[in-house]
Coordinates of C-alpha atoms in Angstrom, one line a residue:
Chain P
M1 CA 0.1 -0.1 0.0
T2 CA 1.5 2.9 -1.4
D3 CA -0.7 5.6 -2.6
V4 CA -4.0 6.7 0.4
R5 CA -5.8 8.7 -1.3
T6 CA -9.4 11.2 -0.5
I7 CA -12.2 9.8 -2.1
E8 CA -13.7 13.2 -3.7
V9 CA -17.4 13.2 -5.2
E10 CA -18.0 17.0 -6.4
A11 CA -21.9 17.8 -7.5
V12 CA -22.4 14.6 -9.6
T13 CA -25.5 14.4 -11.1
K14 CA -26.0 11.3 -13.7
R15 CA -29.1 11.1 -16.1
F16 CA -30.7 8.1 -17.7
G17 CA -33.0 10.0 -20.0
A18 CA -35.3 12.3 -18.1
V19 CA -34.6 10.4 -14.6
A20 CA -32.1 11.5 -12.2
A21 CA -30.4 8.3 -10.9
V22 CA -28.2 11.3 -9.0
N23 CA -28.8 14.3 -8.6
S24 CA -26.0 17.1 -7.8
L25 CA -24.4 14.7 -5.6
S26 CA -21.2 15.6 -3.5
F27 CA -19.2 14.2 -0.2
Q28 CA -15.6 13.3 0.7
V29 CA -14.1 10.5 2.0
A30 CA -11.3 10.4 4.4
P31 CA -8.2 7.9 4.6
G32 CA -8.1 5.6 8.1
R33 CA -11.8 5.4 8.5
V34 CA -14.9 3.0 7.3
T35 CA -17.1 4.7 5.8
G36 CA -21.0 3.2 5.3
F37 CA -22.4 4.5 2.2
L38 CA -26.0 3.9 3.1
G39 CA -29.3 4.3 1.3
P40 CA -32.8 2.2 0.0
N41 CA -32.1 -0.3 -3.0
G42 CA -32.5 2.1 -6.0
A43 CA -31.2 5.6 -4.3
G44 CA -28.0 5.6 -6.8
K45 CA -25.4 4.2 -5.0
T46 CA -24.1 1.6 -7.4
T47 CA -24.4 4.5 -9.9
T48 CA -22.3 6.8 -8.2
L49 CA -19.9 4.1 -7.4
R50 CA -19.4 2.8 -11.1
M51 CA -19.2 7.1 -11.5
L52 CA -16.4 6.8 -9.2
L53 CA -14.4 4.3 -11.0
G54 CA -14.9 5.6 -14.6
L55 CA -17.4 3.1 -15.8
V56 CA -20.5 5.3 -16.1
R57 CA -19.9 8.8 -17.1
P58 CA -21.3 11.5 -15.3
T59 CA -23.8 14.1 -16.8
E60 CA -22.3 16.6 -14.5
G61 CA -19.1 16.9 -11.3
R62 CA -17.4 14.8 -11.3
A63 CA -15.5 12.1 -8.8
T64 CA -11.5 11.8 -8.5
F65 CA -9.4 10.2 -6.2
G66 CA -7.9 13.1 -4.4
G67 CA -8.2 14.9 -7.7
V68 CA -7.5 12.5 -10.3
A69 CA -10.2 10.5 -11.9
Y70 CA -9.7 7.0 -12.1
A71 CA -8.9 6.6 -15.8
D72 CA -6.0 8.9 -15.0
L73 CA -4.3 6.8 -12.3
D74 CA -1.0 5.8 -13.1
S75 CA -2.0 2.2 -11.8
P76 CA -5.4 1.9 -10.5
L77 CA -5.5 -1.2 -9.2
R78 CA -2.6 -0.2 -7.1
T79 CA -4.6 2.8 -5.7
V80 CA -8.2 1.6 -6.0
G81 CA -9.8 -1.5 -4.8
A82 CA -13.1 -1.8 -6.0
A83 CA -15.6 -5.3 -5.3
L84 CA -18.8 -4.0 -7.5
E85 CA -21.1 -6.5 -7.9
A86 CA -20.4 -10.8 -6.9
A87 CA -21.5 -11.8 -10.8
S88 CA -18.6 -10.2 -12.8
F89 CA -16.5 -13.4 -13.5
H90 CA -16.7 -15.7 -16.5
P91 CA -18.2 -19.2 -14.9
G92 CA -15.5 -20.8 -16.5
R93 CA -12.7 -19.7 -15.8
S94 CA -11.0 -20.3 -12.2
A95 CA -10.6 -17.6 -9.0
R96 CA -7.0 -18.3 -9.4
N97 CA -7.1 -17.4 -13.7
H98 CA -9.3 -14.5 -13.2
L99 CA -6.9 -12.7 -10.3
A100 CA -4.2 -13.9 -12.8
I101 CA -5.4 -11.7 -15.7
L102 CA -6.0 -8.6 -13.1
A103 CA -2.6 -8.8 -12.3
T104 CA -1.3 -9.5 -15.4
A105 CA -3.0 -6.3 -16.5
S106 CA -1.8 -4.4 -14.0
R107 CA 1.5 -5.5 -13.8
I108 CA 0.9 -6.9 -9.9
P109 CA 3.4 -9.6 -9.0
R110 CA 2.0 -13.1 -9.1
A111 CA 2.3 -13.7 -5.6
R112 CA -0.1 -11.3 -4.5
I113 CA -2.6 -13.6 -6.3
D114 CA -1.8 -16.7 -3.6
A115 CA -1.8 -14.0 -0.8
T116 CA -5.4 -12.6 -1.5
L117 CA -6.5 -15.8 -1.9
D118 CA -5.3 -17.1 1.2
L119 CA -6.8 -13.6 3.2
V120 CA -9.8 -14.2 1.9
G121 CA -10.0 -18.0 2.3
L122 CA -10.4 -19.3 -1.3
S123 CA -7.3 -21.0 -1.6
E124 CA -9.1 -24.1 -1.5
F125 CA -10.9 -23.6 -4.2
A126 CA -9.1 -21.5 -6.1
D127 CA -8.6 -23.8 -9.2
R128 CA -12.4 -24.4 -9.4
R129 CA -14.3 -23.0 -11.9
V130 CA -16.0 -20.0 -10.8
G131 CA -19.5 -20.9 -12.0
G132 CA -19.6 -23.7 -9.2
Y133 CA -19.3 -21.0 -6.6
S134 CA -22.0 -19.5 -3.6
L135 CA -22.9 -16.4 -3.4
G136 CA -20.5 -15.9 -0.5
M137 CA -17.2 -17.4 -2.4
R138 CA -18.2 -14.7 -5.1
Q139 CA -18.2 -12.4 -2.7
R140 CA -14.9 -13.7 -1.2
L141 CA -13.4 -13.4 -4.7
G142 CA -14.9 -10.0 -5.4
L143 CA -13.0 -8.8 -2.5
A144 CA -9.8 -10.6 -3.9
S145 CA -9.9 -8.9 -6.8
A146 CA -10.3 -5.6 -4.6
L147 CA -7.5 -6.5 -2.5
L148 CA -5.1 -7.8 -5.5
G149 CA -3.0 -4.3 -5.7
D150 CA -2.5 -3.8 -2.0
P151 CA -4.4 -0.4 -2.8
G152 CA -4.6 2.7 -0.5
V153 CA -8.4 3.3 -1.3
L154 CA -11.1 0.4 -1.2
V155 CA -14.5 0.7 -2.9
L156 CA -17.0 -2.3 -1.7
D157 CA -20.1 -2.3 -2.7
E158 CA -22.9 -4.6 -1.0
P159 CA -20.2 -6.6 0.4
I160 CA -21.6 -8.5 3.3
N161 CA -24.9 -9.8 0.8
G162 CA -24.8 -13.2 0.6
L163 CA -21.9 -13.7 3.3
D164 CA -23.3 -16.4 6.7
P165 CA -22.6 -15.3 9.8
E166 CA -19.4 -16.2 10.0
G167 CA -18.3 -14.6 7.0
I168 CA -20.1 -11.1 8.0
K169 CA -17.8 -11.2 11.5
W170 CA -14.5 -11.7 9.5
I171 CA -15.3 -9.0 6.6
R172 CA -16.1 -6.6 9.9
S173 CA -13.2 -7.1 11.3
L174 CA -11.6 -7.2 7.6
L175 CA -12.6 -3.7 7.3
R176 CA -11.4 -2.4 10.3
A177 CA -8.0 -3.5 10.2
L178 CA -8.2 -2.1 6.6
A179 CA -8.8 1.3 7.9
G180 CA -6.7 0.7 10.9
E181 CA -3.5 0.5 8.3
G182 CA -4.5 3.7 6.9
R183 CA -6.6 3.2 3.9
T184 CA -10.0 4.9 2.9
V185 CA -12.4 2.3 3.1
L186 CA -15.9 2.9 1.4
V187 CA -18.8 0.5 2.2
S188 CA -22.2 0.5 0.5
S189 CA -25.2 -1.3 2.1
H190 CA -28.9 -0.6 1.9
L191 CA -29.1 -1.5 5.7
L192 CA -27.6 0.2 8.1
S193 CA -27.5 -2.4 10.9
E194 CA -25.4 -4.6 8.3
V195 CA -22.2 -2.0 8.8
Q196 CA -23.3 0.1 11.9
Q197 CA -20.9 -2.1 13.8
S198 CA -18.0 -0.9 10.9
V199 CA -18.3 1.9 10.2
D200 CA -16.9 5.0 11.7
D201 CA -18.5 7.6 9.1
V202 CA -22.3 7.5 7.1
I203 CA -22.8 9.1 3.9
I204 CA -26.5 8.5 3.5
I205 CA -28.4 8.9 0.2
A206 CA -32.1 8.9 -1.0
R207 CA -33.4 9.0 -4.6
G208 CA -29.7 10.4 -5.8
E209 CA -29.4 12.8 -3.3
L210 CA -27.4 13.7 0.1
V211 CA -29.5 13.4 3.0
H212 CA -26.8 13.0 6.0
E213 CA -22.8 13.0 5.9
G214 CA -20.9 12.6 9.3
T215 CA -20.1 10.3 12.0
L216 CA -21.9 7.5 12.8
S217 CA -22.4 9.0 16.5
S218 CA -24.3 12.0 14.9
L219 CA -26.5 9.7 13.3
S220 CA -27.8 8.7 16.9
A221 CA -27.7 12.3 18.1
G222 CA -31.1 12.7 17.0
D223 CA -32.2 9.4 18.6
S224 CA -34.6 9.4 21.5
L225 CA -32.8 7.7 24.2
S226 CA -34.5 4.1 25.6
V227 CA -33.3 1.7 28.1
L228 CA -34.7 -2.0 28.2
V229 CA -34.3 -3.3 31.9
D230 CA -35.9 -5.9 33.7
A231 CA -35.8 -7.9 36.7
P232 CA -37.3 -11.7 38.3
D233 CA -39.9 -9.3 39.9
R234 CA -40.9 -7.4 37.1
A235 CA -43.9 -5.7 39.1
A236 CA -41.9 -4.8 42.1
L237 CA -39.4 -3.3 39.5
A238 CA -42.3 -1.4 37.5
A239 CA -43.5 0.1 40.7
A240 CA -39.8 1.3 41.7
L241 CA -39.6 3.1 38.2
S242 CA -42.6 4.8 38.0
A243 CA -42.2 5.6 42.1
A244 CA -38.9 7.4 40.7
G245 CA -40.8 9.1 38.4
F246 CA -39.9 7.5 35.0
T247 CA -42.9 6.6 32.2
V248 CA -42.5 2.7 31.9
T249 CA -43.9 0.9 28.9
A250 CA -44.0 -3.3 29.0
A251 CA -42.1 -4.8 26.5
R252 CA -41.6 -8.7 25.8
A253 CA -38.4 -8.6 27.3
G254 CA -38.9 -6.5 30.0
L255 CA -39.7 -3.1 30.2
V256 CA -38.2 -0.2 28.4
V257 CA -38.2 3.1 29.8
V258 CA -38.0 6.7 27.5
G259 CA -35.6 9.0 27.8
V260 CA -33.2 8.3 30.3
E261 CA -29.9 6.7 30.5
A262 CA -29.5 3.2 31.9
E263 CA -27.3 4.5 35.0
E264 CA -30.2 5.9 36.5
V265 CA -32.4 3.5 35.9
G266 CA -30.0 1.5 37.4
R267 CA -30.0 3.7 40.5
A268 CA -33.3 3.7 40.6
A269 CA -34.1 -0.1 41.3
F270 CA -30.8 -0.1 43.3
A271 CA -32.4 2.4 45.9
A272 CA -35.6 0.2 45.9
G273 CA -33.7 -2.6 46.5
V274 CA -35.1 -4.5 43.4
P275 CA -32.3 -7.0 42.0
L276 CA -31.8 -6.6 38.1
S277 CA -31.6 -9.2 35.5
T278 CA -31.6 -6.9 31.9
L279 CA -30.0 -3.4 31.6
H280 CA -29.1 -1.9 28.4
R281 CA -29.4 0.7 26.5
Q282 CA -31.2 0.2 23.2
S283 CA -29.8 1.1 19.8
S284 CA -32.7 0.8 17.9
G285 CA -33.7 4.1 17.7
L286 CA -30.4 4.4 15.2
E287 CA -32.6 2.3 12.2
E288 CA -35.2 4.3 12.4
T289 CA -33.2 7.7 12.5
F290 CA -32.1 6.0 9.2
L291 CA -35.2 5.0 8.1
H292 CA -36.7 8.3 8.7
L293 CA -33.8 10.0 6.6
V294 CA -34.2 7.8 3.4
G295 CA -38.0 8.3 3.6
G296 CA -38.3 4.6 4.3
D297 CA -41.9 4.5 5.7
R298 CA -42.7 2.6 2.6
Chain J
M1 CA 3.1 3.8 -17.3
N2 CA 2.6 2.0 -20.6
T3 CA -0.5 0.0 -20.1
F4 CA -0.9 -1.6 -24.0
L5 CA 1.8 -4.9 -23.4
P6 CA 0.1 -6.0 -20.0
A7 CA -3.2 -5.6 -21.6
V8 CA -1.9 -7.9 -24.3
R9 CA -0.9 -10.3 -22.2
S10 CA -3.9 -10.0 -20.2
E11 CA -6.3 -10.5 -23.3
V12 CA -4.2 -13.8 -23.8
A13 CA -4.5 -15.5 -20.6
K14 CA -8.4 -14.3 -21.0
I15 CA -8.7 -16.7 -23.9
T16 CA -6.3 -19.6 -22.4
S17 CA -7.9 -19.4 -19.5
T18 CA -11.6 -20.6 -20.8
R19 CA -12.4 -23.5 -22.9
M20 CA -13.9 -21.7 -26.2
W21 CA -10.5 -21.3 -27.9
W22 CA -9.9 -25.3 -28.1
I23 CA -13.5 -26.3 -28.5
L24 CA -13.5 -24.2 -31.4
A25 CA -9.6 -25.1 -32.7
L26 CA -11.4 -28.7 -32.2
V27 CA -14.1 -28.4 -34.5
L28 CA -12.1 -26.5 -37.6
F29 CA -9.9 -28.9 -37.5
V30 CA -12.4 -32.1 -37.4
Y31 CA -14.5 -30.2 -39.7
V32 CA -12.0 -29.7 -42.3
L33 CA -10.2 -33.1 -42.0
A34 CA -13.7 -34.3 -42.6
M35 CA -14.2 -31.8 -46.0
A36 CA -11.0 -32.1 -46.7
G37 CA -10.3 -35.8 -46.6
G38 CA -13.8 -36.6 -47.9
L39 CA -13.4 -34.2 -51.7
A40 CA -9.6 -36.0 -51.9
A41 CA -11.1 -39.1 -51.4
L42 CA -14.4 -38.7 -53.8
L43 CA -11.9 -36.9 -56.2
G44 CA -8.8 -39.6 -56.0
A45 CA -11.6 -42.3 -56.2
G46 CA -13.0 -40.7 -59.6
S47 CA -9.9 -40.4 -60.6
D48 CA -9.1 -43.5 -60.6
G49 CA -12.2 -45.2 -61.9
S50 CA -13.5 -47.0 -58.5
L51 CA -15.7 -44.8 -58.3
P52 CA -19.6 -46.6 -59.2
G53 CA -20.6 -45.0 -62.7
V54 CA -17.1 -43.5 -63.5
T55 CA -15.6 -46.4 -66.1
T56 CA -12.8 -44.2 -67.7
T57 CA -9.7 -43.8 -65.7
G58 CA -8.8 -40.1 -65.6
S59 CA -12.4 -38.6 -66.4
V60 CA -12.3 -36.4 -63.4
P61 CA -9.8 -33.7 -63.5
T62 CA -7.0 -33.9 -60.9
A63 CA -4.5 -31.4 -62.3
G64 CA -4.5 -28.6 -59.4
I65 CA -6.8 -29.6 -57.1
A66 CA -4.1 -29.9 -54.3
P67 CA -4.1 -26.6 -53.2
L68 CA -8.3 -25.9 -53.6
I69 CA -8.4 -28.6 -51.3
Y70 CA -6.2 -27.1 -49.1
S71 CA -7.3 -23.9 -48.8
F72 CA -10.4 -25.7 -47.3
A73 CA -9.2 -24.3 -44.3
S74 CA -10.1 -20.9 -45.0
S75 CA -13.2 -21.4 -47.2
I76 CA -15.0 -23.6 -45.0
G77 CA -13.2 -22.4 -41.7
Y78 CA -12.9 -19.0 -41.1
V79 CA -15.9 -19.3 -39.5
F80 CA -14.3 -20.5 -37.1
P81 CA -11.5 -17.5 -36.3
V82 CA -14.9 -15.0 -36.4
L83 CA -16.8 -16.7 -33.6
L84 CA -13.4 -16.6 -31.3
G85 CA -12.9 -12.9 -32.2
A86 CA -17.1 -11.9 -31.4
L87 CA -16.9 -14.3 -28.3
A88 CA -14.2 -12.3 -27.4
V89 CA -16.0 -9.1 -26.8
T90 CA -19.6 -10.5 -26.2
G91 CA -18.1 -13.0 -23.6
E92 CA -16.9 -10.0 -21.5
V93 CA -20.7 -8.2 -21.8
R94 CA -22.3 -11.3 -21.1
H95 CA -20.4 -12.5 -18.0
Q96 CA -19.9 -8.7 -17.0
T97 CA -16.4 -9.1 -17.2
L98 CA -15.9 -5.6 -18.7
T99 CA -16.6 -4.1 -15.1
P100 CA -12.6 -6.1 -13.8
T101 CA -11.7 -5.7 -17.4
F102 CA -12.1 -1.6 -17.6
L103 CA -11.1 -1.5 -13.7
A104 CA -8.1 -2.9 -14.4
T105 CA -7.1 -1.1 -17.6
P106 CA -9.4 1.9 -17.8
R107 CA -8.4 3.5 -21.1
R108 CA -11.1 1.2 -23.2
G109 CA -9.3 1.8 -26.9
V110 CA -6.3 0.3 -25.4
V111 CA -8.4 -2.9 -24.6
L112 CA -10.1 -2.9 -27.9
L113 CA -6.4 -2.7 -29.7
A114 CA -5.0 -5.5 -27.2
K115 CA -7.9 -7.6 -28.1
L116 CA -7.6 -7.0 -32.0
L117 CA -3.6 -8.0 -31.7
V118 CA -4.3 -10.8 -29.9
L119 CA -7.1 -12.6 -31.8
L120 CA -5.0 -12.1 -35.1
A121 CA -2.4 -13.9 -33.4
F122 CA -5.0 -16.5 -32.5
G123 CA -6.9 -16.0 -35.9
A124 CA -3.5 -16.9 -37.2
L125 CA -2.9 -20.3 -34.6
F126 CA -6.7 -21.4 -36.3
G127 CA -5.2 -20.7 -40.0
V128 CA -2.0 -23.2 -39.0
I129 CA -4.2 -25.8 -37.2
G130 CA -6.9 -25.6 -40.0
L131 CA -3.8 -26.3 -42.8
V132 CA -2.8 -29.1 -40.4
A133 CA -6.1 -30.5 -41.2
S134 CA -6.6 -29.9 -44.9
V135 CA -3.1 -31.1 -45.4
G136 CA -3.0 -33.9 -43.3
G137 CA -6.4 -35.4 -44.2
G138 CA -6.7 -33.9 -47.9
G139 CA -3.2 -34.2 -49.0
G140 CA -2.8 -37.9 -47.1
V141 CA -5.7 -39.1 -49.3
L142 CA -4.6 -37.4 -52.5
A143 CA -1.5 -39.3 -51.7
A144 CA -2.5 -42.5 -51.5
F145 CA -5.2 -42.7 -54.8
G146 CA -0.9 -41.7 -56.7
I147 CA -2.3 -37.7 -57.3
E148 CA 0.1 -35.0 -57.2
T149 CA -0.1 -33.3 -53.7
E150 CA 2.3 -30.2 -55.0
L151 CA 3.5 -29.5 -51.6
G152 CA 6.8 -29.2 -53.5
S153 CA 5.8 -26.1 -55.1
S154 CA 6.8 -23.1 -53.8
D155 CA 2.9 -21.7 -54.8
T156 CA 1.5 -24.0 -52.3
W157 CA 3.4 -22.6 -49.9
A158 CA 2.8 -19.0 -50.4
M159 CA -0.9 -19.4 -50.6
F160 CA -0.5 -21.7 -47.0
A161 CA 1.0 -18.1 -45.7
R162 CA -1.4 -16.0 -47.6
L163 CA -4.4 -18.4 -45.7
I164 CA -2.8 -17.5 -42.5
L165 CA -2.9 -13.9 -42.7
A166 CA -6.3 -14.8 -43.8
M167 CA -7.4 -16.5 -40.8
A168 CA -5.6 -13.5 -38.5
L169 CA -7.7 -11.1 -40.4
W170 CA -11.0 -13.2 -40.0
A171 CA -10.5 -12.9 -36.7
A172 CA -10.4 -9.0 -36.4
V173 CA -13.3 -9.0 -38.2
G174 CA -15.1 -10.9 -35.5
I175 CA -13.6 -8.4 -32.8
G176 CA -15.0 -5.5 -34.8
L177 CA -18.2 -7.0 -35.1
G178 CA -18.4 -8.0 -31.5
S179 CA -17.4 -4.2 -30.5
I180 CA -20.9 -3.5 -32.7
V181 CA -23.6 -6.4 -31.3
T182 CA -22.6 -6.9 -27.9
N183 CA -25.1 -9.7 -27.8
Q184 CA -23.8 -13.1 -27.9
V185 CA -26.5 -14.8 -29.2
A186 CA -27.5 -11.9 -31.6
V187 CA -23.4 -12.0 -32.8
I188 CA -23.6 -15.9 -33.3
V189 CA -26.7 -15.6 -35.6
I190 CA -25.6 -13.1 -37.5
V191 CA -22.0 -14.9 -37.9
I192 CA -23.7 -18.3 -39.1
A193 CA -26.5 -16.8 -40.9
F194 CA -24.0 -14.0 -43.4
T195 CA -21.2 -16.8 -43.7
Q196 CA -23.1 -19.8 -44.0
F197 CA -26.1 -18.5 -46.1
V198 CA -26.2 -14.8 -46.7
E199 CA -22.7 -14.5 -48.8
P200 CA -22.8 -17.9 -50.6
V201 CA -26.2 -17.0 -51.8
L202 CA -24.7 -13.8 -53.1
R203 CA -21.9 -15.1 -54.6
S204 CA -23.8 -17.6 -56.4
V205 CA -25.9 -14.6 -57.5
G206 CA -22.6 -12.6 -58.7
A207 CA -22.0 -15.7 -61.2
L208 CA -25.0 -14.0 -63.3
A209 CA -23.4 -10.3 -64.6
D210 CA -20.3 -9.0 -64.4
W211 CA -21.6 -5.9 -62.5
I212 CA -23.3 -8.0 -59.4
G213 CA -19.9 -10.0 -59.3
D214 CA -18.0 -6.9 -59.5
I215 CA -19.8 -5.7 -55.8
V216 CA -19.8 -9.2 -54.7
Q217 CA -16.0 -9.1 -54.9
F218 CA -15.9 -6.6 -51.7
L219 CA -17.9 -9.1 -49.6
P220 CA -15.5 -10.6 -47.0
G221 CA -15.9 -14.0 -47.7
A222 CA -14.9 -13.2 -51.5
A223 CA -12.1 -11.2 -50.6
S224 CA -10.8 -14.0 -48.2
D225 CA -10.9 -16.2 -51.5
T226 CA -9.0 -13.6 -53.7
L227 CA -6.3 -13.3 -50.9
V228 CA -6.0 -17.3 -50.5
G229 CA -6.1 -17.1 -54.4
T230 CA -8.0 -20.6 -54.3
S231 CA -11.0 -21.9 -53.2
I232 CA -14.2 -24.2 -53.4
F233 CA -16.7 -21.0 -54.5
G234 CA -14.2 -20.6 -56.8
L235 CA -16.1 -23.2 -58.9
V236 CA -19.3 -21.9 -58.6
S237 CA -18.6 -18.3 -58.9
T238 CA -16.8 -15.7 -60.5
G239 CA -16.3 -12.5 -58.6
A240 CA -12.5 -11.5 -57.9
D241 CA -11.1 -12.6 -60.7
G242 CA -9.4 -9.0 -61.3
L243 CA -8.1 -8.6 -57.9
E244 CA -4.6 -9.4 -56.5
W245 CA -4.5 -11.1 -53.8
W246 CA -3.3 -8.0 -51.5
A247 CA -6.0 -6.3 -52.8
G248 CA -8.4 -9.1 -51.1
A249 CA -5.7 -8.6 -48.1
L250 CA -6.8 -5.0 -48.0
I251 CA -10.4 -5.4 -48.4
L252 CA -10.9 -8.2 -45.8
G253 CA -8.8 -6.1 -43.5
G254 CA -10.6 -3.2 -44.3
I255 CA -13.9 -4.3 -42.9
A256 CA -12.2 -5.1 -39.8
A257 CA -10.7 -1.6 -39.4
V258 CA -13.9 -0.3 -40.0
L259 CA -16.3 -2.6 -37.7
T260 CA -14.0 -2.2 -34.5
A261 CA -13.6 1.3 -35.2
L262 CA -17.2 2.3 -35.0
G263 CA -17.5 -0.8 -32.2
A264 CA -14.8 1.7 -30.4
L265 CA -16.8 5.0 -31.3
T266 CA -20.8 3.7 -29.8
T267 CA -20.9 0.3 -28.0
W268 CA -17.4 0.3 -26.4
R269 CA -17.6 4.0 -25.1
R270 CA -21.2 3.2 -23.4
D271 CA -21.7 3.0 -19.7
V272 CA -20.9 -0.4 -18.1
T273 CA -23.6 -0.8 -15.5

């Protein structure tokens, strides 16, 4: 990794006929962080990423890597690693040959092929034809293609789609590690919950326009606090919390207290001498904020 | 950084890493072997009187028959390099591998030029394979009947060289066609229909009048036969009598160049989604 760059999208618009798939979209993606690029299906995420990678020509505006368009990069695969949809492989070609073709075109040392196959856990299947791969294996091969050139910038479109729980856990730690090494990591998803545990920043778009840009915690700022609490003696707990002046609603897993921190709820229960079995701050509000932003009452 | 040579090597790897090229080469070989061997056997049997109904030895002329049989490599085999060339482009569209290809080599013109160069080489290889089949099959049978194989003649070997050039140019025509018509099924239908039906019919019609013949000689198949210098179609049509071999090469190469340039300016520039 030698060439770390900031992703800069400047007032990019893409119209397909009369329809603006992306409308004057601007944002930046900083190195050393994992940035989630979020929005519902059809929001224009993939079109934006394809414009960034020079595959789709913007109607207006430009998208660059530190001011340089993708096609003008000296060695694109060594600067930017991209994994778009999981179907971009010839079914009759092996994973190793797929990577070899990319490595040859980009003058990447062949040793990187085995190294990346190892990294994504495909070594065992490297010489099998891709036609027989599962969706999860294709995702891993896509990721291997992206990592092949040891790039400073990673652009991954829905990389978690189709992975099993073990794979999801693996990719989350991989994303963290890549950003930890100082790389710029942009990960798209239509589900906030899917990337919530791995992203530092979020860029949220809907109908081709930016609706929110900032850190993950900036998203939760507008979120109403709620605490889930439970005790073996739930009636005594409800009485104690009501007596302390909290508004309590019963839920299947316990009692939900809105508008307070977990600490205050715990203190009230302790003061009343009610032993607790559950006490935690609920984060489901984040997803709700996200859905609200993208107009997702559908 | 110069991206052309890496792109060329990458295109070679693309072709050799799937089965299509050797399947086409194998079918070419078997097809040409059977047709060349078959015709040689028919003519041989006719010439020595062993064919039923032909009683007089020598009633079927055999002079100059060997080069005609050898030219089967291109006169009936040319559809294979065209298909290989067309599939080298349409396969990338069909399997969406244009995305990784353009990510690795974002200058699209470089990719198309690399494909052109590599397919010229594979077309030439197909020419050699076709010749091995037509000379091996046809020449072998002719020799068995004691008919002159003309393999000692430098004219025959010059014809082989021109035939290999023709097959190389046919693969380039395939690239041009594939870069315009990117639908794989459509391009296969077009290639088969044009090479096996449309052009043979037009060339037969061309034999009826000189002015039609003048136009027909600019068709790719006729140009290819002009380049090679001999063909089975020479028996049923006039066509390219007036043109030198190099004019045939220029016409066929020109068709490939125009098609590829059109593809480069249209389909190849489209958004990859």
